Amino acid sequence: MVNSYVALDFETTGLSAKEDKVIEIGALKVIDGEITDTISTFVDPCVKIPGRITELTGITDAHVAGAPKDKEAMKNLLDFCEDLVILGHNIRFDYSFLKVWATNNKIVFDRECIDTLRIARKVLPDLPSRSLDFLTSHFDLLHEEKHRALSDAKAAAILYEDVLKKKYDGNEAAFEPVRFDMKFKKQSDITPKQIKYLKDLIARYGIDPECEIESLTKNAASRMIDRIRFEYGGR
């Protein structure tokens, strides 16, 4: 059984690690079963937060205004994680955002992970749901703010320590850390030519870009240009 790890959770603007952005990071360091440190921060995604995400998390554009951008926030997180195993509920999702960020910043990143969702599916097959919300309610576990990063990370750690390990530690295979075979290509930054063209289009049609143009990738900029040209008939 793994007794030392970092429990991690992200809140994001959507489900795609390649296209969406992290807006909140929550993590706690557990050494020999005891919490020794935590990290919690909003992250400025440089885009407007979709309404559906605000409804789910309560996080608004005002919360992330002035917060660290992903380069600083993710670097701090990687330093915090050291070489520890990473734990979370459906941790593959959060890990994919870390992997994309590391790839884009030419950082080699590969860690073993413990997925409490994967474990729950194996040892609790008869439950109607294995979502974090359901499991914390079912087992009457502390889960202060659902769909907030640090609270969800803490809930996953409590689930792992107080339920899964204590009740089902005879099923050792279910608790083995896993490695995810994820390979992403580095995303190129927006080009100066794209920046100028996009700003010209935005000024011409009075468009609210809903993002910082300079933060876009080359592919995202191309998609935005195509969308504007299609909607406004621009050239």
PDB file of C-alpha atoms in Angstrom:
ATOM      1  CA  MET A   1       0.000   0.000   0.000  1.00  0.00           C
ATOM      2  CA  VAL A   2       1.179   3.526  -0.800  1.00  0.00           C
ATOM      3  CA  ASN A   3       1.262   5.745   2.308  1.00  0.00           C
ATOM      4  CA  SER A   4       2.993   8.818   0.893  1.00  0.00           C
ATOM      5  CA  TYR A   5       1.561  10.738  -2.054  1.00  0.00           C
ATOM      6  CA  VAL A   6       0.150  14.035  -3.307  1.00  0.00           C
ATOM      7  CA  ALA A   7      -3.648  14.158  -3.582  1.00  0.00           C
ATOM      8  CA  LEU A   8      -4.519  16.450  -6.461  1.00  0.00           C
ATOM      9  CA  ASP A   9      -7.531  18.025  -8.119  1.00  0.00           C
ATOM     10  CA  PHE A  10      -8.055  20.640 -10.831  1.00  0.00           C
ATOM     11  CA  GLU A  11     -11.057  22.721 -11.736  1.00  0.00           C
ATOM     12  CA  THR A  12     -10.985  23.537 -15.451  1.00  0.00           C
ATOM     13  CA  THR A  13     -12.848  25.421 -18.172  1.00  0.00           C
ATOM     14  CA  GLY A  14     -13.796  22.143 -19.877  1.00  0.00           C
ATOM     15  CA  LEU A  15     -12.929  18.507 -20.461  1.00  0.00           C
ATOM     16  CA  SER A  16     -10.182  18.728 -23.087  1.00  0.00           C
ATOM     17  CA  ALA A  17      -6.625  18.913 -21.771  1.00  0.00           C
ATOM     18  CA  LYS A  18      -5.458  20.174 -25.171  1.00  0.00           C
ATOM     19  CA  GLU A  19      -8.049  22.930 -25.577  1.00  0.00           C
ATOM     20  CA  ASP A  20      -9.281  23.871 -22.096  1.00  0.00           C
ATOM     21  CA  LYS A  21      -7.553  25.556 -19.159  1.00  0.00           C
ATOM     22  CA  VAL A  22      -7.023  24.976 -15.447  1.00  0.00           C
ATOM     23  CA  ILE A  23      -8.739  27.577 -13.266  1.00  0.00           C
ATOM     24  CA  GLU A  24      -8.025  26.181  -9.793  1.00  0.00           C
ATOM     25  CA  ILE A  25      -5.405  23.870  -8.288  1.00  0.00           C
ATOM     26  CA  GLY A  26      -5.770  22.049  -4.991  1.00  0.00           C
ATOM     27  CA  ALA A  27      -3.281  19.542  -3.603  1.00  0.00           C
ATOM     28  CA  LEU A  28      -2.212  18.088  -0.293  1.00  0.00           C
ATOM     29  CA  LYS A  29       0.959  16.236   0.568  1.00  0.00           C
ATOM     30  CA  VAL A  30       0.517  13.058   2.596  1.00  0.00           C
ATOM     31  CA  ILE A  31       3.600  11.495   4.181  1.00  0.00           C
ATOM     32  CA  ASP A  32       3.138   8.183   6.003  1.00  0.00           C
ATOM     33  CA  GLY A  33      -0.588   8.764   6.127  1.00  0.00           C
ATOM     34  CA  GLU A  34      -0.388  12.288   7.610  1.00  0.00           C
ATOM     35  CA  ILE A  35      -1.093  15.562   5.781  1.00  0.00           C
ATOM     36  CA  THR A  36       2.099  17.638   5.919  1.00  0.00           C
ATOM     37  CA  ASP A  37       1.393  20.469   3.465  1.00  0.00           C
ATOM     38  CA  THR A  38      -1.258  21.873   1.132  1.00  0.00           C
ATOM     39  CA  ILE A  39      -1.390  24.119  -1.903  1.00  0.00           C
ATOM     40  CA  SER A  40      -4.462  25.952  -3.181  1.00  0.00           C
ATOM     41  CA  THR A  41      -4.618  28.633  -5.843  1.00  0.00           C
ATOM     42  CA  PHE A  42      -6.790  30.049  -8.554  1.00  0.00           C
ATOM     43  CA  VAL A  43      -5.205  30.137 -12.011  1.00  0.00           C
ATOM     44  CA  ASP A  44      -5.830  32.827 -14.611  1.00  0.00           C
ATOM     45  CA  PRO A  45      -6.836  30.880 -17.740  1.00  0.00           C
ATOM     46  CA  CYS A  46      -6.640  33.987 -19.961  1.00  0.00           C
ATOM     47  CA  VAL A  47     -10.142  33.146 -21.231  1.00  0.00           C
ATOM     48  CA  LYS A  48     -13.616  33.834 -19.912  1.00  0.00           C
ATOM     49  CA  ILE A  49     -14.931  31.037 -17.704  1.00  0.00           C
ATOM     50  CA  PRO A  50     -17.971  29.344 -19.309  1.00  0.00           C
ATOM     51  CA  GLY A  51     -21.253  29.855 -17.490  1.00  0.00           C
ATOM     52  CA  ARG A  52     -21.759  26.131 -16.989  1.00  0.00           C
ATOM     53  CA  ILE A  53     -18.413  25.937 -15.154  1.00  0.00           C
ATOM     54  CA  THR A  54     -19.324  28.839 -12.893  1.00  0.00           C
ATOM     55  CA  GLU A  55     -22.644  27.146 -12.128  1.00  0.00           C
ATOM     56  CA  LEU A  56     -20.838  23.905 -11.210  1.00  0.00           C
ATOM     57  CA  THR A  57     -17.908  25.333  -9.244  1.00  0.00           C
ATOM     58  CA  GLY A  58     -18.935  28.825  -8.211  1.00  0.00           C
ATOM     59  CA  ILE A  59     -15.675  30.132  -9.713  1.00  0.00           C
ATOM     60  CA  THR A  60     -16.088  33.376 -11.652  1.00  0.00           C
ATOM     61  CA  ASP A  61     -13.840  35.558 -13.798  1.00  0.00           C
ATOM     62  CA  ALA A  62     -13.440  37.822 -10.755  1.00  0.00           C
ATOM     63  CA  HIS A  63     -11.954  34.954  -8.731  1.00  0.00           C
ATOM     64  CA  VAL A  64      -9.191  34.274 -11.273  1.00  0.00           C
ATOM     65  CA  ALA A  65      -8.423  37.914 -12.127  1.00  0.00           C
ATOM     66  CA  GLY A  66      -4.870  38.625 -11.030  1.00  0.00           C
ATOM     67  CA  ALA A  67      -4.192  34.980 -10.148  1.00  0.00           C
ATOM     68  CA  PRO A  68      -0.989  33.281 -11.359  1.00  0.00           C
ATOM     69  CA  LYS A  69      -1.076  32.100 -14.953  1.00  0.00           C
ATOM     70  CA  ASP A  70      -0.609  28.443 -15.745  1.00  0.00           C
ATOM     71  CA  LYS A  71       3.159  28.584 -16.295  1.00  0.00           C
ATOM     72  CA  GLU A  72       3.819  29.815 -12.756  1.00  0.00           C
ATOM     73  CA  ALA A  73       1.029  27.833 -11.076  1.00  0.00           C
ATOM     74  CA  MET A  74       1.872  24.505 -12.707  1.00  0.00           C
ATOM     75  CA  LYS A  75       5.614  24.919 -12.060  1.00  0.00           C
ATOM     76  CA  ASN A  76       4.879  25.539  -8.381  1.00  0.00           C
ATOM     77  CA  LEU A  77       2.673  22.443  -8.350  1.00  0.00           C
ATOM     78  CA  LEU A  78       5.355  20.240  -9.891  1.00  0.00           C
ATOM     79  CA  ASP A  79       7.845  21.475  -7.294  1.00  0.00           C
ATOM     80  CA  PHE A  80       5.281  20.730  -4.576  1.00  0.00           C
ATOM     81  CA  CYS A  81       4.729  17.182  -5.867  1.00  0.00           C
ATOM     82  CA  GLU A  82       8.451  16.353  -5.756  1.00  0.00           C
ATOM     83  CA  ASP A  83       8.771  12.710  -6.880  1.00  0.00           C
ATOM     84  CA  LEU A  84       5.715  11.447  -4.990  1.00  0.00           C
ATOM     85  CA  VAL A  85       2.915   9.303  -6.381  1.00  0.00           C
ATOM     86  CA  ILE A  86      -0.125  11.368  -7.429  1.00  0.00           C
ATOM     87  CA  LEU A  87      -3.579  10.437  -6.137  1.00  0.00           C
ATOM     88  CA  GLY A  88      -7.010  11.615  -7.161  1.00  0.00           C
ATOM     89  CA  HIS A  89     -10.522  10.607  -8.137  1.00  0.00           C
ATOM     90  CA  ASN A  90     -10.471  10.008 -11.891  1.00  0.00           C
ATOM     91  CA  ILE A  91      -6.882  11.237 -11.695  1.00  0.00           C
ATOM     92  CA  ARG A  92      -6.336  10.462 -15.379  1.00  0.00           C
ATOM     93  CA  PHE A  93      -8.289  13.650 -16.150  1.00  0.00           C
ATOM     94  CA  ASP A  94      -6.124  15.909 -13.973  1.00  0.00           C
ATOM     95  CA  TYR A  95      -2.936  14.123 -15.016  1.00  0.00           C
ATOM     96  CA  SER A  96      -3.699  14.821 -18.685  1.00  0.00           C
ATOM     97  CA  PHE A  97      -3.706  18.577 -18.019  1.00  0.00           C
ATOM     98  CA  LEU A  98      -0.363  18.272 -16.236  1.00  0.00           C
ATOM     99  CA  LYS A  99       1.039  16.201 -19.089  1.00  0.00           C
ATOM    100  CA  VAL A 100      -0.037  18.699 -21.760  1.00  0.00           C
ATOM    101  CA  TRP A 101       1.433  21.588 -19.774  1.00  0.00           C
ATOM    102  CA  ALA A 102       4.716  19.719 -19.248  1.00  0.00           C
ATOM    103  CA  THR A 103       4.931  18.828 -22.936  1.00  0.00           C
ATOM    104  CA  ASN A 104       4.306  22.424 -24.014  1.00  0.00           C
ATOM    105  CA  ASN A 105       7.041  23.595 -21.644  1.00  0.00           C
ATOM    106  CA  LYS A 106       9.526  20.877 -22.653  1.00  0.00           C
ATOM    107  CA  ILE A 107       9.467  19.268 -19.213  1.00  0.00           C
ATOM    108  CA  VAL A 108       9.765  15.507 -18.828  1.00  0.00           C
ATOM    109  CA  PHE A 109       6.926  14.441 -16.560  1.00  0.00           C
ATOM    110  CA  ASP A 110       5.944  10.850 -15.777  1.00  0.00           C
ATOM    111  CA  ARG A 111       4.519   9.686 -12.448  1.00  0.00           C
ATOM    112  CA  GLU A 112       2.759   6.713 -10.970  1.00  0.00           C
ATOM    113  CA  CYS A 113      -0.836   7.471 -10.030  1.00  0.00           C
ATOM    114  CA  ILE A 114      -3.433   6.112  -7.655  1.00  0.00           C
ATOM    115  CA  ASP A 115      -6.972   6.515  -8.960  1.00  0.00           C
ATOM    116  CA  THR A 116      -9.629   6.199  -6.264  1.00  0.00           C
ATOM    117  CA  LEU A 117     -12.283   5.915  -8.979  1.00  0.00           C
ATOM    118  CA  ARG A 118     -10.480   2.905 -10.475  1.00  0.00           C
ATOM    119  CA  ILE A 119     -10.154   1.313  -7.032  1.00  0.00           C
ATOM    120  CA  ALA A 120     -13.808   1.960  -6.186  1.00  0.00           C
ATOM    121  CA  ARG A 121     -14.944   0.350  -9.429  1.00  0.00           C
ATOM    122  CA  LYS A 122     -13.031  -2.795  -8.492  1.00  0.00           C
ATOM    123  CA  VAL A 123     -13.920  -3.101  -4.805  1.00  0.00           C
ATOM    124  CA  LEU A 124     -17.407  -1.527  -4.824  1.00  0.00           C
ATOM    125  CA  PRO A 125     -19.028  -3.000  -7.939  1.00  0.00           C
ATOM    126  CA  ASP A 126     -22.539  -3.104  -6.466  1.00  0.00           C
ATOM    127  CA  LEU A 127     -22.919   0.593  -5.752  1.00  0.00           C
ATOM    128  CA  PRO A 128     -25.092   2.556  -8.212  1.00  0.00           C
ATOM    129  CA  SER A 129     -22.361   5.192  -8.604  1.00  0.00           C
ATOM    130  CA  ARG A 130     -18.683   5.604  -7.825  1.00  0.00           C
ATOM    131  CA  SER A 131     -18.546   9.367  -8.305  1.00  0.00           C
ATOM    132  CA  LEU A 132     -16.711  11.290  -5.596  1.00  0.00           C
ATOM    133  CA  ASP A 133     -19.905  13.110  -4.611  1.00  0.00           C
ATOM    134  CA  PHE A 134     -21.803   9.831  -4.208  1.00  0.00           C
ATOM    135  CA  LEU A 135     -19.044   8.008  -2.333  1.00  0.00           C
ATOM    136  CA  THR A 136     -18.401  10.779   0.182  1.00  0.00           C
ATOM    137  CA  SER A 137     -22.132  10.968   0.856  1.00  0.00           C
ATOM    138  CA  HIS A 138     -22.535   7.171   0.986  1.00  0.00           C
ATOM    139  CA  PHE A 139     -19.713   6.760   3.517  1.00  0.00           C
ATOM    140  CA  ASP A 140     -20.494  10.018   5.375  1.00  0.00           C
ATOM    141  CA  LEU A 141     -17.068  11.508   4.669  1.00  0.00           C
ATOM    142  CA  LEU A 142     -16.045  15.144   5.004  1.00  0.00           C
ATOM    143  CA  HIS A 143     -16.445  16.920   1.664  1.00  0.00           C
ATOM    144  CA  GLU A 144     -16.775  20.604   2.440  1.00  0.00           C
ATOM    145  CA  GLU A 145     -17.029  22.246  -0.987  1.00  0.00           C
ATOM    146  CA  LYS A 146     -17.903  19.920  -3.840  1.00  0.00           C
ATOM    147  CA  HIS A 147     -16.317  20.760  -7.185  1.00  0.00           C
ATOM    148  CA  ARG A 148     -13.639  22.918  -5.586  1.00  0.00           C
ATOM    149  CA  ALA A 149     -10.086  21.771  -6.060  1.00  0.00           C
ATOM    150  CA  LEU A 150      -8.622  21.506  -2.555  1.00  0.00           C
ATOM    151  CA  SER A 151     -11.854  20.155  -1.083  1.00  0.00           C
ATOM    152  CA  ASP A 152     -12.101  17.470  -3.786  1.00  0.00           C
ATOM    153  CA  ALA A 153      -8.430  16.545  -3.318  1.00  0.00           C
ATOM    154  CA  LYS A 154      -8.975  16.187   0.445  1.00  0.00           C
ATOM    155  CA  ALA A 155     -12.121  14.124  -0.130  1.00  0.00           C
ATOM    156  CA  ALA A 156     -10.218  11.735  -2.433  1.00  0.00           C
ATOM    157  CA  ALA A 157      -7.475  11.324   0.185  1.00  0.00           C
ATOM    158  CA  ILE A 158     -10.029  10.684   2.948  1.00  0.00           C
ATOM    159  CA  LEU A 159     -11.822   8.161   0.743  1.00  0.00           C
ATOM    160  CA  TYR A 160      -8.530   6.380   0.078  1.00  0.00           C
ATOM    161  CA  GLU A 161      -7.340   6.362   3.698  1.00  0.00           C
ATOM    162  CA  ASP A 162     -10.560   5.903   5.677  1.00  0.00           C
ATOM    163  CA  VAL A 163     -12.624   3.663   3.413  1.00  0.00           C
ATOM    164  CA  LEU A 164     -10.749   1.942   0.626  1.00  0.00           C
ATOM    165  CA  LYS A 165      -7.556   1.049   2.515  1.00  0.00           C
ATOM    166  CA  LYS A 166      -9.267   0.202   5.803  1.00  0.00           C
ATOM    167  CA  LYS A 167     -12.106  -1.857   4.386  1.00  0.00           C
ATOM    168  CA  TYR A 168     -10.657  -3.414   1.246  1.00  0.00           C
ATOM    169  CA  ASP A 169      -6.909  -3.723   1.796  1.00  0.00           C
ATOM    170  CA  GLY A 170      -7.104  -7.473   1.128  1.00  0.00           C
ATOM    171  CA  ASN A 171      -7.538  -6.666  -2.573  1.00  0.00           C
ATOM    172  CA  GLU A 172      -3.976  -5.474  -3.064  1.00  0.00           C
ATOM    173  CA  ALA A 173      -4.059  -5.631  -6.870  1.00  0.00           C
ATOM    174  CA  ALA A 174      -6.736  -2.934  -6.949  1.00  0.00           C
ATOM    175  CA  PHE A 175      -4.451  -0.554  -5.073  1.00  0.00           C
ATOM    176  CA  GLU A 176      -1.402  -0.834  -7.303  1.00  0.00           C
ATOM    177  CA  PRO A 177      -0.305   2.554  -8.707  1.00  0.00           C
ATOM    178  CA  VAL A 178      -0.612   2.849 -12.477  1.00  0.00           C
ATOM    179  CA  ARG A 179       1.191   4.762 -15.203  1.00  0.00           C
ATOM    180  CA  PHE A 180      -0.776   6.405 -17.978  1.00  0.00           C
ATOM    181  CA  ASP A 181       0.524   6.066 -21.517  1.00  0.00           C
ATOM    182  CA  MET A 182      -0.135   9.630 -22.626  1.00  0.00           C
ATOM    183  CA  LYS A 183       1.693  11.230 -25.510  1.00  0.00           C
ATOM    184  CA  PHE A 184       0.975  14.766 -26.639  1.00  0.00           C
ATOM    185  CA  LYS A 185       2.652  16.932 -29.250  1.00  0.00           C
ATOM    186  CA  LYS A 186       3.954  20.305 -28.173  1.00  0.00           C
ATOM    187  CA  GLN A 187       1.478  23.010 -29.093  1.00  0.00           C
ATOM    188  CA  SER A 188       3.058  25.912 -31.003  1.00  0.00           C
ATOM    189  CA  ASP A 189       2.521  29.474 -29.801  1.00  0.00           C
ATOM    190  CA  ILE A 190       0.451  31.919 -31.822  1.00  0.00           C
ATOM    191  CA  THR A 191       2.530  33.652 -34.505  1.00  0.00           C
ATOM    192  CA  PRO A 192       3.033  37.438 -34.749  1.00  0.00           C
ATOM    193  CA  LYS A 193       1.174  37.375 -38.076  1.00  0.00           C
ATOM    194  CA  GLN A 194      -1.826  35.654 -36.455  1.00  0.00           C
ATOM    195  CA  ILE A 195      -1.812  38.136 -33.565  1.00  0.00           C
ATOM    196  CA  LYS A 196      -1.952  41.084 -35.931  1.00  0.00           C
ATOM    197  CA  TYR A 197      -4.620  39.524 -38.150  1.00  0.00           C
ATOM    198  CA  LEU A 198      -6.816  38.527 -35.216  1.00  0.00           C
ATOM    199  CA  LYS A 199      -6.576  41.960 -33.623  1.00  0.00           C
ATOM    200  CA  ASP A 200      -7.489  43.551 -36.944  1.00  0.00           C
ATOM    201  CA  LEU A 201     -10.551  41.279 -37.263  1.00  0.00           C
ATOM    202  CA  ILE A 202     -11.607  41.933 -33.674  1.00  0.00           C
ATOM    203  CA  ALA A 203     -11.326  45.700 -34.129  1.00  0.00           C
ATOM    204  CA  ARG A 204     -13.096  45.630 -37.500  1.00  0.00           C
ATOM    205  CA  TYR A 205     -16.144  43.750 -36.228  1.00  0.00           C
ATOM    206  CA  GLY A 206     -16.210  44.985 -32.621  1.00  0.00           C
ATOM    207  CA  ILE A 207     -15.796  41.468 -31.243  1.00  0.00           C
ATOM    208  CA  ASP A 208     -15.211  40.571 -27.601  1.00  0.00           C
ATOM    209  CA  PRO A 209     -12.459  37.937 -27.998  1.00  0.00           C
ATOM    210  CA  GLU A 210     -13.147  36.460 -24.519  1.00  0.00           C
ATOM    211  CA  CYS A 211      -9.446  35.604 -24.196  1.00  0.00           C
ATOM    212  CA  GLU A 212      -5.975  37.087 -24.261  1.00  0.00           C
ATOM    213  CA  ILE A 213      -4.956  36.778 -27.904  1.00  0.00           C
ATOM    214  CA  GLU A 214      -1.263  36.362 -27.048  1.00  0.00           C
ATOM    215  CA  SER A 215      -2.058  33.312 -24.863  1.00  0.00           C
ATOM    216  CA  LEU A 216      -3.543  31.304 -27.742  1.00  0.00           C
ATOM    217  CA  THR A 217      -1.795  28.409 -29.414  1.00  0.00           C
ATOM    218  CA  LYS A 218      -1.214  28.501 -33.142  1.00  0.00           C
ATOM    219  CA  ASN A 219      -4.018  25.987 -33.740  1.00  0.00           C
ATOM    220  CA  ALA A 220      -6.457  27.808 -31.445  1.00  0.00           C
ATOM    221  CA  ALA A 221      -5.700  31.073 -33.234  1.00  0.00           C
ATOM    222  CA  SER A 222      -6.395  29.427 -36.591  1.00  0.00           C
ATOM    223  CA  ARG A 223      -9.730  28.132 -35.311  1.00  0.00           C
ATOM    224  CA  MET A 224     -10.682  31.580 -34.020  1.00  0.00           C
ATOM    225  CA  ILE A 225      -9.750  33.210 -37.321  1.00  0.00           C
ATOM    226  CA  ASP A 226     -11.799  30.666 -39.267  1.00  0.00           C
ATOM    227  CA  ARG A 227     -14.784  31.140 -36.940  1.00  0.00           C
ATOM    228  CA  ILE A 228     -14.708  34.935 -37.267  1.00  0.00           C
ATOM    229  CA  ARG A 229     -14.378  34.776 -41.020  1.00  0.00           C
ATOM    230  CA  PHE A 230     -17.283  32.340 -41.227  1.00  0.00           C
ATOM    231  CA  GLU A 231     -19.546  34.356 -38.902  1.00  0.00           C
ATOM    232  CA  TYR A 232     -18.706  37.821 -40.241  1.00  0.00           C
ATOM    233  CA  GLY A 233     -17.700  37.085 -43.804  1.00  0.00           C
ATOM    234  CA  GLY A 234     -14.248  38.531 -43.221  1.00  0.00           C
ATOM    235  CA  ARG A 235     -11.166  37.950 -45.300  1.00  0.00           C
TER     236      ARG A 235
END
